[in-house]
PDB file of C-alpha atoms in Angstrom:
ATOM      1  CA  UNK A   1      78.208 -82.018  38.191  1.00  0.00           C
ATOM      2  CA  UNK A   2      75.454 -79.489  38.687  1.00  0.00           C
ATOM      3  CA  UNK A   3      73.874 -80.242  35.403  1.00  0.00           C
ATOM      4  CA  UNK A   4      73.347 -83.818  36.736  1.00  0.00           C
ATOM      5  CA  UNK A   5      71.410 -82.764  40.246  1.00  0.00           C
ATOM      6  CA  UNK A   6      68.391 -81.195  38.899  1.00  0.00           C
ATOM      7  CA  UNK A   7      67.319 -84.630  36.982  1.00  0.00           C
ATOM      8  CA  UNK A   8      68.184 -87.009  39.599  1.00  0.00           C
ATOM      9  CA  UNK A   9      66.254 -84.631  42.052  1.00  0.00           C
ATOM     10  CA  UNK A  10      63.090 -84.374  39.546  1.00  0.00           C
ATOM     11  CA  UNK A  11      63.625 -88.116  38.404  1.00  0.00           C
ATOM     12  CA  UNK A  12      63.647 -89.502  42.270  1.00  0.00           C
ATOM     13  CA  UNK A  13      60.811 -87.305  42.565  1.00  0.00           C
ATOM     14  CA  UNK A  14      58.568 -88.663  39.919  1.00  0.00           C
ATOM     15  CA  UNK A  15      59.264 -92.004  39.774  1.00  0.00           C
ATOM     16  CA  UNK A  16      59.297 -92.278  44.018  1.00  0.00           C
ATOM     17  CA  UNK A  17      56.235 -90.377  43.256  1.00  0.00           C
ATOM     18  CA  UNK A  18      56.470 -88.558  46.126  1.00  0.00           C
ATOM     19  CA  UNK A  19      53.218 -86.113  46.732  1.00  0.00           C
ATOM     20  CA  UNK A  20      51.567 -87.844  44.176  1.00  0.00           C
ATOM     21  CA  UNK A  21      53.791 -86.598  41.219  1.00  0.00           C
ATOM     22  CA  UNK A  22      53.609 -89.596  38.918  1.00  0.00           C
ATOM     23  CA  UNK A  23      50.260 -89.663  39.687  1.00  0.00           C
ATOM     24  CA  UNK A  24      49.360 -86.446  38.866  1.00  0.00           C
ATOM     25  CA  UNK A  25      51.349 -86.209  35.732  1.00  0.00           C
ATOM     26  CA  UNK A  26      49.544 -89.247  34.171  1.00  0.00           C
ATOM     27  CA  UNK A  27      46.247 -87.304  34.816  1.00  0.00           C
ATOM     28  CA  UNK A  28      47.543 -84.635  32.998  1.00  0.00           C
ATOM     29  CA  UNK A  29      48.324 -86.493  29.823  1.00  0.00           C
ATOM     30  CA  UNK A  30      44.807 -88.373  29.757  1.00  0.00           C
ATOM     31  CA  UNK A  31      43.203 -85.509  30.388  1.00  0.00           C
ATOM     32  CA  UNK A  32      44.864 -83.569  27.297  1.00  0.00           C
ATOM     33  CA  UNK A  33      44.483 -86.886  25.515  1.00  0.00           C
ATOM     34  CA  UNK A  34      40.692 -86.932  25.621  1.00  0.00           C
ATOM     35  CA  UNK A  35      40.887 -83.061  24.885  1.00  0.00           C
ATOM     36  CA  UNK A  36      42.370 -83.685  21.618  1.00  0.00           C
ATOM     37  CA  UNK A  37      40.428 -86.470  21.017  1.00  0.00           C
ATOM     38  CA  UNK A  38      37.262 -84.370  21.411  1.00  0.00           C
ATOM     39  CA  UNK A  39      38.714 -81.558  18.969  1.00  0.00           C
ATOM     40  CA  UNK A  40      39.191 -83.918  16.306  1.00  0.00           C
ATOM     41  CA  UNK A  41      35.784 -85.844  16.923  1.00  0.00           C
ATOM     42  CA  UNK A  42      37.427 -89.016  17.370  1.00  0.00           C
ATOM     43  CA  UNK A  43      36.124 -91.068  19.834  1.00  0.00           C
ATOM     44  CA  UNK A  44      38.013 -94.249  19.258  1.00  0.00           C
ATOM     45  CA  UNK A  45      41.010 -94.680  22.188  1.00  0.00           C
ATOM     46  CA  UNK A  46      43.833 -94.626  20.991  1.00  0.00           C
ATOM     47  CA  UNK A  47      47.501 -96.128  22.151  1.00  0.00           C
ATOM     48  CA  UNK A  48      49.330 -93.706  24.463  1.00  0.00           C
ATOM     49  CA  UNK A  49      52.647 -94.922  24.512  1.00  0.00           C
ATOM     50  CA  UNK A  50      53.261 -92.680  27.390  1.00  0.00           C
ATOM     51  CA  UNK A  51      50.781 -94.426  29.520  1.00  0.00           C
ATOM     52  CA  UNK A  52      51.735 -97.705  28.715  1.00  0.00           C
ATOM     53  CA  UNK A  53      55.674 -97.813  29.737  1.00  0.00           C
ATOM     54  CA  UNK A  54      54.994 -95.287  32.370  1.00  0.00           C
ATOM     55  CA  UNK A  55      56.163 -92.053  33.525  1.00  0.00           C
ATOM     56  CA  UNK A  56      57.683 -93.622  36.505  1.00  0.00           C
ATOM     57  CA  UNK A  57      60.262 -95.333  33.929  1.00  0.00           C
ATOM     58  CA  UNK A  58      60.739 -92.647  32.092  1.00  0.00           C
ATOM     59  CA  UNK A  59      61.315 -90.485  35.231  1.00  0.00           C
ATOM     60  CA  UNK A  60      63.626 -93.447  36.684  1.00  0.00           C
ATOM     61  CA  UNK A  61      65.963 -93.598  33.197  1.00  0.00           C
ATOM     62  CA  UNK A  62      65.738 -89.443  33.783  1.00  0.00           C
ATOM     63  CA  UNK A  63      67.428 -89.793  37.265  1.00  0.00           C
ATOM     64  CA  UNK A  64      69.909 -92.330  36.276  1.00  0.00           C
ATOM     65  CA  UNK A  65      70.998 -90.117  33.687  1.00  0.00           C
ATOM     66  CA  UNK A  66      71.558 -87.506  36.023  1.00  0.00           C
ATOM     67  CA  UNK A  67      73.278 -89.639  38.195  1.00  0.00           C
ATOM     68  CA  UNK A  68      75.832 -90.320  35.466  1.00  0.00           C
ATOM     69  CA  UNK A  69      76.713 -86.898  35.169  1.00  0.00           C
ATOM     70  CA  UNK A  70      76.771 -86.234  39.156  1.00  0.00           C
ATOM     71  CA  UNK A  71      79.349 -88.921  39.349  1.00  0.00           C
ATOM     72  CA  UNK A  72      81.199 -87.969  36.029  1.00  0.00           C
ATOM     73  CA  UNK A  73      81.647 -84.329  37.624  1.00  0.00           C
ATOM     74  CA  UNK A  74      82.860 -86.128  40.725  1.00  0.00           C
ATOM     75  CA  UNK A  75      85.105 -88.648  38.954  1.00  0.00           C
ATOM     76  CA  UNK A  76      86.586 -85.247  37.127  1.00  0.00           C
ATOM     77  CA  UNK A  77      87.152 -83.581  40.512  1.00  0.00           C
ATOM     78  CA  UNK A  78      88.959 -86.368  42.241  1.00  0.00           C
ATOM     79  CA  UNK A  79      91.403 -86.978  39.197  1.00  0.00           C
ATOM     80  CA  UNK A  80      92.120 -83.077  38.827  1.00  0.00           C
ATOM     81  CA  UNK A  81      91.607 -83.013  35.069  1.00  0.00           C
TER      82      UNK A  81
END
């Protein structure tokens, strides 16, 4: 059960994007994008398949997953096995 409350709490937290999280995140990953694509002297843009579903689904399915195991830990408790 505790495994599951540190990605529902980062999860809500990212795709809520609460403070700006999502937000910042996807700055992040451009940023190091266009890094890279300096390095290697390509100019072209490429696809970022990061970018274009989102981190806020991503973050979302990460939190629902977490949310499985919460309640899996809980159903475990209330049955006593």
């Amino acid at each position: 059960m505790l495994l599951g409350l540190a990605p529902v709490v980062a999860g809500g937290w990212i795709a809520f994007n609460a403070r700006g999280a999502a937000d910042a995140i996807k700055a992040f990953l451009r940023r190091g994008h266009e890094v890279r694509a300096l390095a290697a002297g390509d100019f072209t843009p490429s696809f970022n398949w990061v970018e274009a579903v989102g981190v806020r689904a991503y973050a979302a399915a990460v939190g629902v997953a977490g949310f499985v195991l919460v309640l899996g830990g809980v159903a475990e408790l209330l049955t006593g096995g």
